mmCIF file of C-alpha atoms in Angstrom:
data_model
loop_
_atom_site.group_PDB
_atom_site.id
_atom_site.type_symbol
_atom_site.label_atom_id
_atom_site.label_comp_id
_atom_site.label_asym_id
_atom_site.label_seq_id
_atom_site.Cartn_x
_atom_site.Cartn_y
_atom_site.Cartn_z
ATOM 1 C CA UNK A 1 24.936 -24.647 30.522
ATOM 2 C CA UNK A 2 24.812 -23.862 26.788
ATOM 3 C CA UNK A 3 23.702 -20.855 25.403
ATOM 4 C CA UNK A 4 20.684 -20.141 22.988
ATOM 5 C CA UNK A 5 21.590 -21.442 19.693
ATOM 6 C CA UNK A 6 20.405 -20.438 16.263
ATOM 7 C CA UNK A 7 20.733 -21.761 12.671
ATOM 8 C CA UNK A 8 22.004 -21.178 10.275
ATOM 9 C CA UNK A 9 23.868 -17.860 10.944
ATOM 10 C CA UNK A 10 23.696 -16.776 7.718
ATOM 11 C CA UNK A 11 21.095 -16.323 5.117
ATOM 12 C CA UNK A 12 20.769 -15.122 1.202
ATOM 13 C CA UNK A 13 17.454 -15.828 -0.330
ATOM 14 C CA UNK A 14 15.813 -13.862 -3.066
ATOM 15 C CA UNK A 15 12.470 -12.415 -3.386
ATOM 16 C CA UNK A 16 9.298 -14.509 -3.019
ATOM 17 C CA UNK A 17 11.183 -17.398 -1.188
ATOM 18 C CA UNK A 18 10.520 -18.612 1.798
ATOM 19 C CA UNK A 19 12.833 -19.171 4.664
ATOM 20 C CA UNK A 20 12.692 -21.051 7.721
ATOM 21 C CA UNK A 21 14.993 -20.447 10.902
ATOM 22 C CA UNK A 22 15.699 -22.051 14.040
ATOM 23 C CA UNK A 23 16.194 -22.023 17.532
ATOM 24 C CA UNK A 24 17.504 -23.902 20.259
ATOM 25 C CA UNK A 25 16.812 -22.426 23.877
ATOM 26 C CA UNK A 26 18.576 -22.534 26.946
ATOM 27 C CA UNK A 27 18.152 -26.047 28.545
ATOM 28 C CA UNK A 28 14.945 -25.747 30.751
ATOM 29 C CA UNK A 29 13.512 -22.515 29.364
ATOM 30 C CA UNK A 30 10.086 -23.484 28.229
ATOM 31 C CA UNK A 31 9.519 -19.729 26.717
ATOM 32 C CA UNK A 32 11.082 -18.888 23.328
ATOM 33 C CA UNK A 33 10.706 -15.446 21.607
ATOM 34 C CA UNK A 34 11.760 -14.026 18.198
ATOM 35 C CA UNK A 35 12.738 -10.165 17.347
ATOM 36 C CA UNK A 36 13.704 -8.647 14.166
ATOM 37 C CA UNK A 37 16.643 -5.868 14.006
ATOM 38 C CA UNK A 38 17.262 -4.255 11.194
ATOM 39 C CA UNK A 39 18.591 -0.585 11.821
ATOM 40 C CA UNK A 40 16.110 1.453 10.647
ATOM 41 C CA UNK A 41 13.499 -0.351 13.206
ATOM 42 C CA UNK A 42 15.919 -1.414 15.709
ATOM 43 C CA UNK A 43 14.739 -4.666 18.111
ATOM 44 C CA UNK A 44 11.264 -5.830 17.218
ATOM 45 C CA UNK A 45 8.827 -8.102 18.727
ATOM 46 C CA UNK A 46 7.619 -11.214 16.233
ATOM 47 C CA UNK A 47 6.283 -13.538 18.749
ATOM 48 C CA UNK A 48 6.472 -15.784 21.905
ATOM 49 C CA UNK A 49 5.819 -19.383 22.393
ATOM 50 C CA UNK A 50 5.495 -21.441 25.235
ATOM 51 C CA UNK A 51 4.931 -24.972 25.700
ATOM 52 C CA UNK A 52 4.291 -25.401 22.355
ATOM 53 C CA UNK A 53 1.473 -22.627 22.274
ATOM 54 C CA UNK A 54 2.076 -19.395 20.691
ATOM 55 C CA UNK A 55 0.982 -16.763 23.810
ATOM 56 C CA UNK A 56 1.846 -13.276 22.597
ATOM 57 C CA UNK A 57 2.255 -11.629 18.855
ATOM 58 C CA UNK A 58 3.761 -8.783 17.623
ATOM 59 C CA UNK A 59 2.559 -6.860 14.553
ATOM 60 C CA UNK A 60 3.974 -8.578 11.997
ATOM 61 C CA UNK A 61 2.152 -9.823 8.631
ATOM 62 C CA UNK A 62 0.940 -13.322 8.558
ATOM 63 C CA UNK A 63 4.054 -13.776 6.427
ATOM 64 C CA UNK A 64 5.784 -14.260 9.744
ATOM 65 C CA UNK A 65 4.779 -17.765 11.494
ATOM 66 C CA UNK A 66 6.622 -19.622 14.101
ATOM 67 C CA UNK A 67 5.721 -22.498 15.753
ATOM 68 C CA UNK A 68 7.613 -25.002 18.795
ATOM 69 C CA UNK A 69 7.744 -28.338 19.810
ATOM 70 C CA UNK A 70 7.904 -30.332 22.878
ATOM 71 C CA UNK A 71 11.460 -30.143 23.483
ATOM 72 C CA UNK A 72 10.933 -26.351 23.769
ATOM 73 C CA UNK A 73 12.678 -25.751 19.902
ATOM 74 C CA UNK A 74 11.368 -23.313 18.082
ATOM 75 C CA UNK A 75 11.109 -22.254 14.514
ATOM 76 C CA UNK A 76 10.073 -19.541 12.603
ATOM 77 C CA UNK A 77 9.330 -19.470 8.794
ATOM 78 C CA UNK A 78 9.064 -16.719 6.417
ATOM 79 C CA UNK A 79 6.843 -17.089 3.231
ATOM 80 C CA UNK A 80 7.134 -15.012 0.104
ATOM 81 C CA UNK A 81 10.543 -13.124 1.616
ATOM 82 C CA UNK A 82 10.439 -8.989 0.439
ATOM 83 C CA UNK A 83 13.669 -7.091 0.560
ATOM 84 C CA UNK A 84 12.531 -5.282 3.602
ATOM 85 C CA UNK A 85 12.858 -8.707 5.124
ATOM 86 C CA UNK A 86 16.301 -8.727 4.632
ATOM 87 C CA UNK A 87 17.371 -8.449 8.493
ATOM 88 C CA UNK A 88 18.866 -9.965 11.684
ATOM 89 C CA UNK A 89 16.386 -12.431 13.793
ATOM 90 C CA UNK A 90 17.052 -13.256 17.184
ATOM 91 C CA UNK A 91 15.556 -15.462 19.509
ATOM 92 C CA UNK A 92 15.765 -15.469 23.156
ATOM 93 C CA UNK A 93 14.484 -17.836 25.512
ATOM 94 C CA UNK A 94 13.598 -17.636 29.661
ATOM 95 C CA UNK A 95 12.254 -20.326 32.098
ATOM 96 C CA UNK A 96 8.321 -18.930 31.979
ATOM 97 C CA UNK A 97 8.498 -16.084 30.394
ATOM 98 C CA UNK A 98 6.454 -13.601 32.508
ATOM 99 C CA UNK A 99 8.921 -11.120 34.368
ATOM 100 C CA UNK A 100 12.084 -13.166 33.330
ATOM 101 C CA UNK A 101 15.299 -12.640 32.240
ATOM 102 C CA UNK A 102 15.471 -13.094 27.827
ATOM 103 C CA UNK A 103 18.983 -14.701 26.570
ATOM 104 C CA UNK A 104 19.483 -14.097 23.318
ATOM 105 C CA UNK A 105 21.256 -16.173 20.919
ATOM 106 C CA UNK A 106 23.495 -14.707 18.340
ATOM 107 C CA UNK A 107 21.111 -14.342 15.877
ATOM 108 C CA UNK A 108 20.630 -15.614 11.988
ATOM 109 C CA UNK A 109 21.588 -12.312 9.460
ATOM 110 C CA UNK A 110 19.126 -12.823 6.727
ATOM 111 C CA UNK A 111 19.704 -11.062 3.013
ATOM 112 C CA UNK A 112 16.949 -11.179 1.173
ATOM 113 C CA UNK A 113 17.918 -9.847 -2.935
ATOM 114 C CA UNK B 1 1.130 4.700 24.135
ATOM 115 C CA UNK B 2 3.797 2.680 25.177
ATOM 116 C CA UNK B 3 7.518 3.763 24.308
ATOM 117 C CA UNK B 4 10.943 3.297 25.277
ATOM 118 C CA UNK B 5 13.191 5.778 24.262
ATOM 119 C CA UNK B 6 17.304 6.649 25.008
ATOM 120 C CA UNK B 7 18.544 10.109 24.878
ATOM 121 C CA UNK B 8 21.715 9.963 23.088
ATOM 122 C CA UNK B 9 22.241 7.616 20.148
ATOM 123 C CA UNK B 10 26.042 7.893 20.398
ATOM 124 C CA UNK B 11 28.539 8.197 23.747
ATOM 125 C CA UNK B 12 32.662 8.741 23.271
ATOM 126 C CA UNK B 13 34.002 8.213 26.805
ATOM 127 C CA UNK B 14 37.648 8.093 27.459
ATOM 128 C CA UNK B 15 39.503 5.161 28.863
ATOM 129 C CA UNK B 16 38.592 5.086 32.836
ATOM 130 C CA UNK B 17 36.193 7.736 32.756
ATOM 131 C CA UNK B 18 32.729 6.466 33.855
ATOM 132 C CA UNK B 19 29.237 6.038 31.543
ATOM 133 C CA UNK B 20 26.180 7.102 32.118
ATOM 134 C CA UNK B 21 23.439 5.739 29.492
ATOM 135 C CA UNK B 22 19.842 7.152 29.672
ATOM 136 C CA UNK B 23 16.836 5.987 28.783
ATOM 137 C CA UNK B 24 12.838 7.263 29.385
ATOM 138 C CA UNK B 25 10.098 5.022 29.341
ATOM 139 C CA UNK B 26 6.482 5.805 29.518
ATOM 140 C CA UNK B 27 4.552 3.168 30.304
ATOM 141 C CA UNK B 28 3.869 3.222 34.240
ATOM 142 C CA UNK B 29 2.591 -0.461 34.608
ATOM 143 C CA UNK B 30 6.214 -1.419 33.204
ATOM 144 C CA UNK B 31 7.298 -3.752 36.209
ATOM 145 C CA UNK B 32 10.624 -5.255 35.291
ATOM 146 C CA UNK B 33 14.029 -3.428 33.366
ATOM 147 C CA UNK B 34 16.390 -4.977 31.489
ATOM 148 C CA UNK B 35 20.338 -3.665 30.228
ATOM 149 C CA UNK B 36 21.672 -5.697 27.193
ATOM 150 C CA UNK B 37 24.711 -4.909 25.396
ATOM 151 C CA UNK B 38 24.941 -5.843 22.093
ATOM 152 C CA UNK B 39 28.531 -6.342 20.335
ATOM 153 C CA UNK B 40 28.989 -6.126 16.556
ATOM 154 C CA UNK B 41 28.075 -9.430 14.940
ATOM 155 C CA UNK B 42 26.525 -10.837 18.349
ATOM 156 C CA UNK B 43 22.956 -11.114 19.676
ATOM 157 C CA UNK B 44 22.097 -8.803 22.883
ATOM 158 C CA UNK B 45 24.054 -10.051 26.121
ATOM 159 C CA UNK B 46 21.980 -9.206 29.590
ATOM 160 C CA UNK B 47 24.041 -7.047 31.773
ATOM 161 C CA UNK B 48 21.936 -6.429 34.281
ATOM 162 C CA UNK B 49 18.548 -5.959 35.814
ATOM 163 C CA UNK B 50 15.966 -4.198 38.025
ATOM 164 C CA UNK B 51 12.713 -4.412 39.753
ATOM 165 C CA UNK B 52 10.482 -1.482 39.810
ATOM 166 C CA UNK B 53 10.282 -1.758 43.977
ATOM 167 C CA UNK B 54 13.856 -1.002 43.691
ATOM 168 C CA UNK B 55 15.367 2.368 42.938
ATOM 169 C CA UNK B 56 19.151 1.062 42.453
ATOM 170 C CA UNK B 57 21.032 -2.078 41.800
ATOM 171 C CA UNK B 58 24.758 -3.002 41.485
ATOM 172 C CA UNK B 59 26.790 -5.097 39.673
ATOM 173 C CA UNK B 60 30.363 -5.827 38.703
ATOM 174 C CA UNK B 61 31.129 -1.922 37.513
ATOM 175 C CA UNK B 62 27.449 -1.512 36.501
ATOM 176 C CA UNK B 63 24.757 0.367 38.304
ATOM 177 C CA UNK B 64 21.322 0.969 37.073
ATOM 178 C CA UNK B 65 19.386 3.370 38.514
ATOM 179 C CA UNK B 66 15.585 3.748 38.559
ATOM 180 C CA UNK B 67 13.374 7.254 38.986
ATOM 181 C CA UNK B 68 9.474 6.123 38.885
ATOM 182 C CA UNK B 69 8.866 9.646 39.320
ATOM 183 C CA UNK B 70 10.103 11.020 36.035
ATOM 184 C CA UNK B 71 9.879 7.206 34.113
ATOM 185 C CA UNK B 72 13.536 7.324 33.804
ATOM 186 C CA UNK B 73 16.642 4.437 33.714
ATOM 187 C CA UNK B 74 19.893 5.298 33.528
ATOM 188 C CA UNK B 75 22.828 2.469 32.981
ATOM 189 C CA UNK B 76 26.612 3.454 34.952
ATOM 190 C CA UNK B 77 29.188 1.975 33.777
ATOM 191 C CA UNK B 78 32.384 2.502 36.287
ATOM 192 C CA UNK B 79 36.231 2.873 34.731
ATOM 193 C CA UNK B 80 35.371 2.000 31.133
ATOM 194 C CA UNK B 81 37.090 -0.383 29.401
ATOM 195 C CA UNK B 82 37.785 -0.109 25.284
ATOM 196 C CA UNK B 83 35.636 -3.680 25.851
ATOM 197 C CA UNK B 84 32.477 -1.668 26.212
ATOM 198 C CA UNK B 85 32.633 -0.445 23.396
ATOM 199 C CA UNK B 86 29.279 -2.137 22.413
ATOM 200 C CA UNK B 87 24.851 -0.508 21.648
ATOM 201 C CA UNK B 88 23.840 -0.432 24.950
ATOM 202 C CA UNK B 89 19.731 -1.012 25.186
ATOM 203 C CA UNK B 90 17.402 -0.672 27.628
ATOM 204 C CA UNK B 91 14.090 -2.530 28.028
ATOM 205 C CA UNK B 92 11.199 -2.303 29.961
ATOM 206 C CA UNK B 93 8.690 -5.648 30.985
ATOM 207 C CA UNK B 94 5.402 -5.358 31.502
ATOM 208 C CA UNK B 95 3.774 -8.745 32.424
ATOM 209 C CA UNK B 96 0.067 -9.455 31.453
ATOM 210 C CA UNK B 97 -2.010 -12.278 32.551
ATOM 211 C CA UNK B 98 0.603 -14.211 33.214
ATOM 212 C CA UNK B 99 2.267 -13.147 29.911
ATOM 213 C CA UNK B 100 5.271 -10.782 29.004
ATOM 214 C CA UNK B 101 5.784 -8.080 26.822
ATOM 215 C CA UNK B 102 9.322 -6.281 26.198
ATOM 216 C CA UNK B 103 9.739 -3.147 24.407
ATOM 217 C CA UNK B 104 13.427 -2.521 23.416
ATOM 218 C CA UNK B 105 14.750 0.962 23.396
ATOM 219 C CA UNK B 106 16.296 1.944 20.201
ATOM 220 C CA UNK B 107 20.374 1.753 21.377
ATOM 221 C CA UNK B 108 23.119 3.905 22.318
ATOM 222 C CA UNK B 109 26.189 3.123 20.830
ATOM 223 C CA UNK B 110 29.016 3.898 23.426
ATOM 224 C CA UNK B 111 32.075 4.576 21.962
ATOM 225 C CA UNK B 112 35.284 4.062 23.922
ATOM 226 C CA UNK B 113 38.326 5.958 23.221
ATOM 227 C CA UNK B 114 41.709 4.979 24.380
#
């Protein structure tokens, strides 16, 4: 079974663009969810999204949005990008998402200037 | 509040010695842990899991214990390899109406030396 997938890997935008990224979970995992690491923050929570309804939010500005379709893809978009953006996101996907395993995929490094 | 925390944000180890991660969490209603390791450049890999009606669980020269009691998880890692070298997290599940929530610890970087 493939793994999560995410594109693209990597990322340079500059200040006040926007960005969207995306994600390809693990075939039959309905639930996707996004984290942002950056090392001063480590691994944190964006959102989760399940059957196309987002269920569960981190605290994140509205900056951050995400959103998934019916083939359980998921995307997430970043409006006017700051340099504290600059970061890797990861998504990880389960089957339902309560009280399951998360796989992560490798992650897109984003470099905001 | 809610926290995860690990003791020790960097481990050297020798070649075959054993690990021994740590990590304290403090939320009680926490029902489900979680080991990743995460390798430079790579997204967090699952090594293994645990139940909170469980106390101990095995796995190929992993064991992770559990002590309810104190709120504590510690990751063993059994004759390490140089290929552990890797940030070891922990994170703790806490499901809600059906829902999930995982808080990530902040890492341990273990540090393998030949």
């Amino acid at each position: 079974k493939a793994g999560v997938t995410q594109t693209p890997r990597y990322l340079i935008k500059t200040r006040g663009q926007q960005v969207t990224l995306s994600c390809s979970p693990i075939s039959g995992h309905r639930s996707v969810s996004w984290y942002q690491q950056t090392p001063g923050q480590g691994l944190q929570f964006l959102f989760e999204y399940f059957s196309e309804t987002q269920r569960n939010k981190g605290n994140f500005p509205g900056r951050f949005s995400g959103r998934q379709f019916s083939n359980s893809r998921s995307e997430m978009n970043v409006s006017t990008l700051e340099l504290g953006d600059s970061a890797l996101y990861l998504c990880a996907s389960s089957g339902r998402g309560a009280g399951e395993t998360q796989y992560f995929g490798p992650g897109t490094r984003l470099l905001v200037l | 509040g809610e926290s995860v925390g690990l003791h020790l944000p960097t481990l050297s180890v020798q070649e075959g010695d054993n690990s021994i991660i740590n990590c304290a969490y403090s939320n009680s209603a926490s029902d489900y842990f979680i080991w990743y390791k995460q390798e430079s450049g790579k997204g967090p890999q699952f090594i293994i899991d645990i139940r909170s009606n469980m106390d101990k669980r095995q796995g190929q020269r992993v064991t992770v214990l559990l002590n309810k009691t104190v709120k504590h998880l510690s990751l063993q890692i059994a004759a390490t390899q140089p290929g552990d070298s890797a940030v070891y997290f922990c994170a703790e599940n806490i499901r809600s109406g059906g829902y999930q929530k995982v808080t990530f610890g902040t890492g341990t970087k273990l540090q393998v030396i030949p």
